[in-house]
Amino acid sequence: MNRKIERMIAGWLREVGRRLDGSRAEKRIVLESLREQVYDRLHERSADAPPTVEDLESVLQEIDPPESFGDVDLEIDLDLVEKSRLARIGGWTLVGTAAAAAGTVLLSLTGLVDAQLAVLVTIAGAVAAAAFGFLSWRTSLGRAVGIVSVVLILGATALIPARVERSVDPGPEQSQTQAHEQPAD
Amino acid sequence: MVMEKWISQMRKGTLELCLLLLLEDEESYGYEIVRKLADQANVDAGESTVYPILARLKVAGYLHQRKRPSQAGPPRNYYSLAERGRSYLSELLDAWDELERGVNAIRAGRSAGGRTV
């Protein structure tokens, strides 16, 4: 393919690029698709011989003109898609995920329940958070809440053995403290 | 002319669904997608409509993209449905079915009403 035709294609694509809306990545995809199409059509027209300027002009006339790329009214609002999903799953699933995780961590670590019960609470909280997280996983906010919940629960789970150990064996320091406190009673 | 315009608008409105359906089972590249939409779906949509939608779907993570060599010139970008795109397509098809059921229910009701009169 001669340089003149390549320059004409590049110039035509620049014209389209100037009119395109959207992100740089989107523009690149549109322009690459158009470039492929121009080459494909030229190949269809003159597979056996190098394409001529007339071939290219004819091909470009068959494609939507550059100015038509500036007034596309079929934009997809993907944010709206995301929002509609969130509305459909309901904010309560996110609240449920966060509440299950926070409740689990609170009950596991603060001593509001004894250590053995904390294990059961953690397991129940993990199951609840996983269920809620699964429901809201298809939204970015849901994923964020799900990941934070899993991290919190794993952190709480990792600390439970230490509590169980302390509750079974108070240890010398605590024994001494208890012994020291007894006369005061 | 009004009817033609209405049909054209309806087809364009379903363009995104048609595009995802075309990519459901096999990968395809831009020009081929435009041709298939015209041939199979009879969708009156040119490059200035189809490619921006394709680009947005790709950037949103609904499509996979890979380059393959082409005899015609530069490598072609082939697109296929990503997992997220399959899920989105499933939602669109549900909405489509719901719409179809609604229209059919109204038509059936009208037919039934017509018979009783």
mmCIF file of C-alpha atoms in Angstrom:
data_model
loop_
_atom_site.group_PDB
_atom_site.id
_atom_site.type_symbol
_atom_site.label_atom_id
_atom_site.label_comp_id
_atom_site.label_asym_id
_atom_site.label_seq_id
_atom_site.Cartn_x
_atom_site.Cartn_y
_atom_site.Cartn_z
ATOM 1 C CA MET A 1 0.000 0.000 0.000
ATOM 2 C CA ASN A 2 1.490 3.341 -0.999
ATOM 3 C CA ARG A 3 2.299 6.126 1.449
ATOM 4 C CA LYS A 4 -0.279 8.492 0.011
ATOM 5 C CA ILE A 5 -3.129 6.112 0.762
ATOM 6 C CA GLU A 6 -1.809 5.466 4.248
ATOM 7 C CA ARG A 7 -1.603 9.217 4.847
ATOM 8 C CA MET A 8 -5.157 9.662 3.593
ATOM 9 C CA ILE A 9 -6.392 6.944 5.963
ATOM 10 C CA ALA A 10 -4.514 8.532 8.869
ATOM 11 C CA GLY A 11 -5.961 11.955 7.999
ATOM 12 C CA TRP A 12 -9.492 10.573 7.825
ATOM 13 C CA LEU A 13 -9.071 8.840 11.181
ATOM 14 C CA ARG A 14 -7.776 12.100 12.694
ATOM 15 C CA GLU A 15 -10.946 13.804 11.469
ATOM 16 C CA VAL A 16 -13.043 11.160 13.191
ATOM 17 C CA GLY A 17 -10.887 11.302 16.338
ATOM 18 C CA ARG A 18 -11.402 15.053 16.668
ATOM 19 C CA ARG A 19 -15.150 14.558 16.819
ATOM 20 C CA LEU A 20 -15.290 11.531 19.081
ATOM 21 C CA ASP A 21 -16.506 11.782 22.654
ATOM 22 C CA GLY A 22 -15.483 9.440 25.437
ATOM 23 C CA SER A 23 -12.321 8.355 27.170
ATOM 24 C CA ARG A 24 -8.981 7.883 25.430
ATOM 25 C CA ALA A 25 -9.411 4.098 25.640
ATOM 26 C CA GLU A 26 -12.835 4.299 24.006
ATOM 27 C CA LYS A 27 -11.551 6.550 21.228
ATOM 28 C CA ARG A 28 -8.663 4.171 20.578
ATOM 29 C CA ILE A 29 -11.051 1.225 20.191
ATOM 30 C CA VAL A 30 -13.317 3.149 17.801
ATOM 31 C CA LEU A 31 -10.391 4.349 15.688
ATOM 32 C CA GLU A 32 -8.755 0.917 15.573
ATOM 33 C CA SER A 33 -12.058 -0.643 14.521
ATOM 34 C CA LEU A 34 -12.456 1.935 11.760
ATOM 35 C CA ARG A 35 -8.877 1.448 10.598
ATOM 36 C CA GLU A 36 -9.380 -2.316 10.428
ATOM 37 C CA GLN A 37 -12.594 -1.792 8.495
ATOM 38 C CA VAL A 38 -10.969 0.519 5.944
ATOM 39 C CA TYR A 39 -8.186 -2.002 5.325
ATOM 40 C CA ASP A 40 -10.681 -4.869 5.134
ATOM 41 C CA ARG A 41 -12.807 -3.064 2.573
ATOM 42 C CA LEU A 42 -9.807 -2.076 0.524
ATOM 43 C CA HIS A 43 -8.699 -5.694 0.572
ATOM 44 C CA GLU A 44 -12.165 -6.796 -0.559
ATOM 45 C CA ARG A 45 -12.080 -4.336 -3.443
ATOM 46 C CA SER A 46 -8.544 -4.932 -4.648
ATOM 47 C CA ALA A 47 -7.090 -8.086 -3.153
ATOM 48 C CA ASP A 48 -4.922 -8.788 -6.171
ATOM 49 C CA ALA A 49 -3.629 -5.292 -6.846
ATOM 50 C CA PRO A 50 -2.519 -2.418 -4.629
ATOM 51 C CA PRO A 51 -5.486 -0.188 -3.799
ATOM 52 C CA THR A 52 -5.766 3.132 -5.575
ATOM 53 C CA VAL A 53 -6.811 6.533 -4.260
ATOM 54 C CA GLU A 54 -10.152 6.012 -6.000
ATOM 55 C CA ASP A 55 -10.615 2.721 -4.167
ATOM 56 C CA LEU A 56 -9.985 4.440 -0.865
ATOM 57 C CA GLU A 57 -12.313 7.338 -1.646
ATOM 58 C CA SER A 58 -15.001 4.878 -2.572
ATOM 59 C CA VAL A 59 -14.479 2.887 0.634
ATOM 60 C CA LEU A 60 -14.569 6.000 2.812
ATOM 61 C CA GLN A 61 -17.810 7.085 1.183
ATOM 62 C CA GLU A 62 -19.404 3.802 2.213
ATOM 63 C CA ILE A 63 -18.518 4.363 5.876
ATOM 64 C CA ASP A 64 -20.312 6.822 8.164
ATOM 65 C CA PRO A 65 -18.739 10.274 7.636
ATOM 66 C CA PRO A 66 -16.468 11.736 10.372
ATOM 67 C CA GLU A 67 -19.061 14.320 11.419
ATOM 68 C CA SER A 68 -21.543 11.543 12.269
ATOM 69 C CA PHE A 69 -19.238 10.328 15.038
ATOM 70 C CA GLY A 70 -19.814 13.516 17.002
ATOM 71 C CA ASP A 71 -23.558 13.260 17.420
ATOM 72 C CA VAL A 72 -24.037 9.737 18.652
ATOM 73 C CA ASP A 73 -27.157 9.736 20.808
ATOM 74 C CA LEU A 74 -26.948 6.143 21.867
ATOM 75 C CA GLU A 75 -24.537 6.522 24.748
ATOM 76 C CA ILE A 76 -24.925 3.818 27.344
ATOM 77 C CA ASP A 77 -24.858 5.181 30.846
ATOM 78 C CA LEU A 78 -23.056 2.312 32.489
ATOM 79 C CA ASP A 79 -23.147 4.183 35.793
ATOM 80 C CA LEU A 80 -26.908 3.948 35.556
ATOM 81 C CA VAL A 81 -26.622 0.220 34.975
ATOM 82 C CA GLU A 82 -24.508 -0.015 38.112
ATOM 83 C CA LYS A 83 -26.958 2.141 40.065
ATOM 84 C CA SER A 84 -29.946 0.126 38.887
ATOM 85 C CA ARG A 85 -28.251 -3.066 40.034
ATOM 86 C CA LEU A 86 -27.556 -1.528 43.393
ATOM 87 C CA ALA A 87 -31.180 -0.438 43.645
ATOM 88 C CA ARG A 88 -32.323 -3.917 42.721
ATOM 89 C CA ILE A 89 -30.208 -5.764 45.277
ATOM 90 C CA GLY A 90 -31.199 -3.104 47.777
ATOM 91 C CA GLY A 91 -28.954 -1.135 50.075
ATOM 92 C CA TRP A 92 -29.997 -3.524 52.856
ATOM 93 C CA THR A 93 -27.688 -6.236 51.537
ATOM 94 C CA LEU A 94 -24.720 -3.920 51.919
ATOM 95 C CA VAL A 95 -25.872 -2.864 55.362
ATOM 96 C CA GLY A 96 -26.352 -6.551 56.198
ATOM 97 C CA THR A 97 -22.837 -7.422 55.094
ATOM 98 C CA ALA A 98 -21.295 -4.583 57.080
ATOM 99 C CA ALA A 99 -23.468 -5.260 60.125
ATOM 100 C CA ALA A 100 -22.663 -8.974 60.141
ATOM 101 C CA ALA A 101 -18.953 -8.243 59.902
ATOM 102 C CA ALA A 102 -18.962 -5.485 62.537
ATOM 103 C CA GLY A 103 -21.141 -7.502 64.918
ATOM 104 C CA THR A 104 -18.908 -10.518 64.538
ATOM 105 C CA VAL A 105 -15.767 -8.571 65.273
ATOM 106 C CA LEU A 106 -17.363 -6.788 68.229
ATOM 107 C CA LEU A 107 -18.711 -9.944 69.860
ATOM 108 C CA SER A 108 -15.565 -11.936 69.139
ATOM 109 C CA LEU A 109 -13.043 -9.535 70.544
ATOM 110 C CA THR A 110 -14.637 -7.360 73.177
ATOM 111 C CA GLY A 111 -15.429 -10.057 75.709
ATOM 112 C CA LEU A 112 -19.185 -9.497 75.530
ATOM 113 C CA VAL A 113 -19.449 -13.247 75.006
ATOM 114 C CA ASP A 114 -17.129 -15.947 76.287
ATOM 115 C CA ALA A 115 -14.382 -17.275 74.072
ATOM 116 C CA GLN A 116 -16.071 -20.532 73.039
ATOM 117 C CA LEU A 117 -19.231 -18.671 72.077
ATOM 118 C CA ALA A 118 -17.081 -16.158 70.183
ATOM 119 C CA VAL A 119 -16.031 -18.965 67.827
ATOM 120 C CA LEU A 120 -19.668 -19.747 67.047
ATOM 121 C CA VAL A 121 -20.470 -16.041 66.640
ATOM 122 C CA THR A 122 -17.573 -15.603 64.248
ATOM 123 C CA ILE A 123 -18.643 -18.567 62.134
ATOM 124 C CA ALA A 124 -22.247 -17.331 62.043
ATOM 125 C CA GLY A 125 -21.083 -13.802 61.190
ATOM 126 C CA ALA A 126 -18.823 -15.092 58.436
ATOM 127 C CA VAL A 127 -21.680 -17.078 56.887
ATOM 128 C CA ALA A 128 -24.037 -14.077 57.095
ATOM 129 C CA ALA A 129 -21.456 -11.670 55.652
ATOM 130 C CA ALA A 130 -20.624 -14.145 52.882
ATOM 131 C CA ALA A 131 -24.321 -14.490 52.006
ATOM 132 C CA PHE A 132 -24.930 -10.745 51.948
ATOM 133 C CA GLY A 133 -21.609 -10.149 50.178
ATOM 134 C CA PHE A 134 -22.557 -12.693 47.506
ATOM 135 C CA LEU A 135 -25.846 -10.883 46.878
ATOM 136 C CA SER A 136 -24.156 -7.504 46.468
ATOM 137 C CA TRP A 137 -21.031 -8.750 44.692
ATOM 138 C CA ARG A 138 -22.103 -7.460 41.280
ATOM 139 C CA THR A 139 -21.694 -3.826 42.235
ATOM 140 C CA SER A 140 -18.421 -2.072 42.942
ATOM 141 C CA LEU A 141 -19.696 -0.835 46.318
ATOM 142 C CA GLY A 142 -20.850 -4.347 47.170
ATOM 143 C CA ARG A 143 -17.445 -5.762 46.332
ATOM 144 C CA ALA A 144 -15.741 -3.134 48.492
ATOM 145 C CA VAL A 145 -18.001 -3.848 51.469
ATOM 146 C CA GLY A 146 -17.609 -7.599 50.959
ATOM 147 C CA ILE A 147 -13.822 -7.422 50.876
ATOM 148 C CA VAL A 148 -13.623 -5.207 53.978
ATOM 149 C CA SER A 149 -16.009 -7.577 55.784
ATOM 150 C CA VAL A 150 -13.949 -10.632 54.925
ATOM 151 C CA VAL A 151 -10.756 -8.908 56.104
ATOM 152 C CA LEU A 152 -12.379 -7.891 59.394
ATOM 153 C CA ILE A 153 -13.742 -11.361 60.035
ATOM 154 C CA LEU A 154 -10.443 -13.023 59.194
ATOM 155 C CA GLY A 155 -8.690 -10.612 61.569
ATOM 156 C CA ALA A 156 -11.157 -11.408 64.322
ATOM 157 C CA THR A 157 -10.867 -15.130 63.672
ATOM 158 C CA ALA A 158 -7.089 -14.965 63.926
ATOM 159 C CA LEU A 159 -7.324 -13.372 67.381
ATOM 160 C CA ILE A 160 -9.855 -15.828 68.840
ATOM 161 C CA PRO A 161 -7.377 -18.636 69.682
ATOM 162 C CA ALA A 162 -5.521 -16.241 71.983
ATOM 163 C CA ARG A 163 -8.774 -15.516 73.823
ATOM 164 C CA VAL A 164 -9.648 -19.205 74.080
ATOM 165 C CA GLU A 165 -6.175 -19.885 75.464
ATOM 166 C CA ARG A 166 -6.500 -17.100 78.011
ATOM 167 C CA SER A 167 -9.916 -18.300 79.126
ATOM 168 C CA VAL A 168 -8.701 -21.895 79.606
ATOM 169 C CA ASP A 169 -5.435 -20.951 81.285
ATOM 170 C CA PRO A 170 -5.395 -17.518 82.962
ATOM 171 C CA GLY A 171 -1.556 -17.563 83.075
ATOM 172 C CA PRO A 172 0.796 -16.663 85.864
ATOM 173 C CA GLU A 173 0.314 -12.880 85.625
ATOM 174 C CA GLN A 174 -3.464 -13.085 85.870
ATOM 175 C CA SER A 175 -3.208 -15.692 88.692
ATOM 176 C CA GLN A 176 -0.939 -13.356 90.602
ATOM 177 C CA THR A 177 -3.309 -10.477 90.048
ATOM 178 C CA GLN A 178 -6.260 -12.545 91.195
ATOM 179 C CA ALA A 179 -4.280 -13.712 94.250
ATOM 180 C CA HIS A 180 -3.304 -10.120 94.958
ATOM 181 C CA GLU A 181 -6.891 -8.913 94.629
ATOM 182 C CA GLN A 182 -8.378 -11.591 96.909
ATOM 183 C CA PRO A 183 -7.298 -10.065 100.253
ATOM 184 C CA ALA A 184 -8.851 -6.800 99.254
ATOM 185 C CA ASP A 185 -12.226 -8.519 98.927
ATOM 186 C CA MET B 1 -42.291 7.314 6.982
ATOM 187 C CA VAL B 2 -43.331 7.671 10.628
ATOM 188 C CA MET B 3 -43.584 3.895 10.918
ATOM 189 C CA GLU B 4 -40.145 3.424 9.355
ATOM 190 C CA LYS B 5 -38.633 5.907 11.779
ATOM 191 C CA TRP B 6 -40.293 4.183 14.735
ATOM 192 C CA ILE B 7 -39.020 0.766 13.628
ATOM 193 C CA SER B 8 -35.548 2.216 13.104
ATOM 194 C CA GLN B 9 -35.553 3.723 16.619
ATOM 195 C CA MET B 10 -36.739 0.454 18.131
ATOM 196 C CA ARG B 11 -33.987 -1.478 16.399
ATOM 197 C CA LYS B 12 -31.368 0.994 17.548
ATOM 198 C CA GLY B 13 -32.684 0.733 21.072
ATOM 199 C CA THR B 14 -32.010 -2.972 21.042
ATOM 200 C CA LEU B 15 -28.605 -2.598 19.416
ATOM 201 C CA GLU B 16 -26.662 -3.186 22.592
ATOM 202 C CA LEU B 17 -28.589 -6.401 23.257
ATOM 203 C CA CYS B 18 -28.032 -7.603 19.666
ATOM 204 C CA LEU B 19 -24.321 -6.806 19.877
ATOM 205 C CA LEU B 20 -23.899 -8.797 23.087
ATOM 206 C CA LEU B 21 -25.924 -11.684 21.635
ATOM 207 C CA LEU B 22 -23.658 -11.802 18.586
ATOM 208 C CA LEU B 23 -20.659 -12.175 20.861
ATOM 209 C CA GLU B 24 -22.291 -14.683 23.189
ATOM 210 C CA ASP B 25 -20.972 -17.809 21.494
ATOM 211 C CA GLU B 26 -18.175 -16.630 19.247
ATOM 212 C CA GLU B 27 -15.666 -13.850 19.096
ATOM 213 C CA SER B 28 -15.860 -11.277 16.342
ATOM 214 C CA TYR B 29 -14.211 -8.049 15.187
ATOM 215 C CA GLY B 30 -15.687 -4.604 14.592
ATOM 216 C CA TYR B 31 -16.389 -4.707 10.877
ATOM 217 C CA GLU B 32 -17.791 -8.230 11.105
ATOM 218 C CA ILE B 33 -20.076 -7.144 13.939
ATOM 219 C CA VAL B 34 -21.407 -4.250 11.850
ATOM 220 C CA ARG B 35 -22.088 -6.607 8.941
ATOM 221 C CA LYS B 36 -23.729 -9.247 11.120
ATOM 222 C CA LEU B 37 -25.970 -6.660 12.742
ATOM 223 C CA ALA B 38 -27.105 -5.541 9.305
ATOM 224 C CA ASP B 39 -27.485 -9.069 7.862
ATOM 225 C CA GLN B 40 -28.833 -11.048 10.808
ATOM 226 C CA ALA B 41 -30.602 -8.497 12.974
ATOM 227 C CA ASN B 42 -31.584 -6.116 10.179
ATOM 228 C CA VAL B 43 -30.371 -3.311 12.421
ATOM 229 C CA ASP B 44 -29.989 0.001 10.697
ATOM 230 C CA ALA B 45 -26.845 1.109 12.517
ATOM 231 C CA GLY B 46 -23.601 2.346 11.037
ATOM 232 C CA GLU B 47 -20.079 2.441 12.358
ATOM 233 C CA SER B 48 -20.646 5.726 14.170
ATOM 234 C CA THR B 49 -23.256 3.983 16.320
ATOM 235 C CA VAL B 50 -21.869 0.482 16.699
ATOM 236 C CA TYR B 51 -18.206 1.222 17.438
ATOM 237 C CA PRO B 52 -18.793 3.666 20.325
ATOM 238 C CA ILE B 53 -21.077 1.099 21.956
ATOM 239 C CA LEU B 54 -18.496 -1.629 21.395
ATOM 240 C CA ALA B 55 -15.824 0.630 22.923
ATOM 241 C CA ARG B 56 -17.906 1.475 25.983
ATOM 242 C CA LEU B 57 -18.746 -2.168 26.605
ATOM 243 C CA LYS B 58 -15.068 -3.076 26.323
ATOM 244 C CA VAL B 59 -13.876 -0.287 28.635
ATOM 245 C CA ALA B 60 -16.578 -1.225 31.160
ATOM 246 C CA GLY B 61 -15.149 -4.754 31.316
ATOM 247 C CA TYR B 62 -18.046 -6.484 29.576
ATOM 248 C CA LEU B 63 -15.892 -7.705 26.689
ATOM 249 C CA HIS B 64 -12.555 -9.456 26.272
ATOM 250 C CA GLN B 65 -10.296 -8.280 23.462
ATOM 251 C CA ARG B 66 -7.428 -9.993 21.689
ATOM 252 C CA LYS B 67 -5.464 -9.214 18.562
ATOM 253 C CA ARG B 68 -5.164 -11.655 15.684
ATOM 254 C CA PRO B 69 -3.269 -11.194 12.432
ATOM 255 C CA SER B 70 -5.203 -10.174 9.344
ATOM 256 C CA GLN B 71 -4.338 -10.622 5.679
ATOM 257 C CA ALA B 72 -5.967 -7.304 4.891
ATOM 258 C CA GLY B 73 -3.636 -5.129 6.941
ATOM 259 C CA PRO B 74 -3.113 -4.342 10.627
ATOM 260 C CA PRO B 75 -3.980 -6.990 13.240
ATOM 261 C CA ARG B 76 -7.660 -7.220 14.027
ATOM 262 C CA ASN B 77 -9.133 -6.790 17.492
ATOM 263 C CA TYR B 78 -11.452 -9.674 18.263
ATOM 264 C CA TYR B 79 -14.062 -9.262 20.988
ATOM 265 C CA SER B 80 -15.825 -11.866 23.087
ATOM 266 C CA LEU B 81 -18.084 -11.746 26.132
ATOM 267 C CA ALA B 82 -16.406 -11.466 29.516
ATOM 268 C CA GLU B 83 -18.112 -12.958 32.569
ATOM 269 C CA ARG B 84 -19.427 -9.525 33.483
ATOM 270 C CA GLY B 85 -20.827 -9.164 29.963
ATOM 271 C CA ARG B 86 -22.620 -12.517 30.237
ATOM 272 C CA SER B 87 -24.216 -11.411 33.449
ATOM 273 C CA TYR B 88 -25.256 -8.101 31.884
ATOM 274 C CA LEU B 89 -26.639 -9.909 28.816
ATOM 275 C CA SER B 90 -28.655 -12.157 31.086
ATOM 276 C CA GLU B 91 -30.179 -9.085 32.748
ATOM 277 C CA LEU B 92 -30.978 -7.511 29.380
ATOM 278 C CA LEU B 93 -32.637 -10.716 28.179
ATOM 279 C CA ASP B 94 -34.723 -10.848 31.356
ATOM 280 C CA ALA B 95 -35.826 -7.268 30.707
ATOM 281 C CA TRP B 96 -36.546 -8.143 27.082
ATOM 282 C CA ASP B 97 -38.653 -11.167 28.093
ATOM 283 C CA GLU B 98 -40.537 -9.066 30.613
ATOM 284 C CA LEU B 99 -41.273 -6.430 27.983
ATOM 285 C CA GLU B 100 -42.362 -9.065 25.494
ATOM 286 C CA ARG B 101 -44.667 -10.673 28.061
ATOM 287 C CA GLY B 102 -46.174 -7.270 28.841
ATOM 288 C CA VAL B 103 -46.865 -6.484 25.193
ATOM 289 C CA ASN B 104 -48.266 -9.980 24.572
ATOM 290 C CA ALA B 105 -50.489 -9.732 27.653
ATOM 291 C CA ILE B 106 -51.981 -6.478 26.376
ATOM 292 C CA ARG B 107 -52.468 -7.974 22.927
ATOM 293 C CA ALA B 108 -54.044 -11.114 24.380
ATOM 294 C CA GLY B 109 -56.354 -9.013 26.558
ATOM 295 C CA ARG B 110 -57.373 -6.955 23.590
ATOM 296 C CA SER B 111 -58.027 -10.087 21.520
ATOM 297 C CA ALA B 112 -60.069 -11.632 24.325
ATOM 298 C CA GLY B 113 -62.021 -8.379 24.700
ATOM 299 C CA GLY B 114 -62.593 -8.319 20.981
ATOM 300 C CA ARG B 115 -64.008 -11.828 21.017
ATOM 301 C CA THR B 116 -66.464 -11.111 23.809
ATOM 302 C CA VAL B 117 -67.837 -8.017 22.118
#
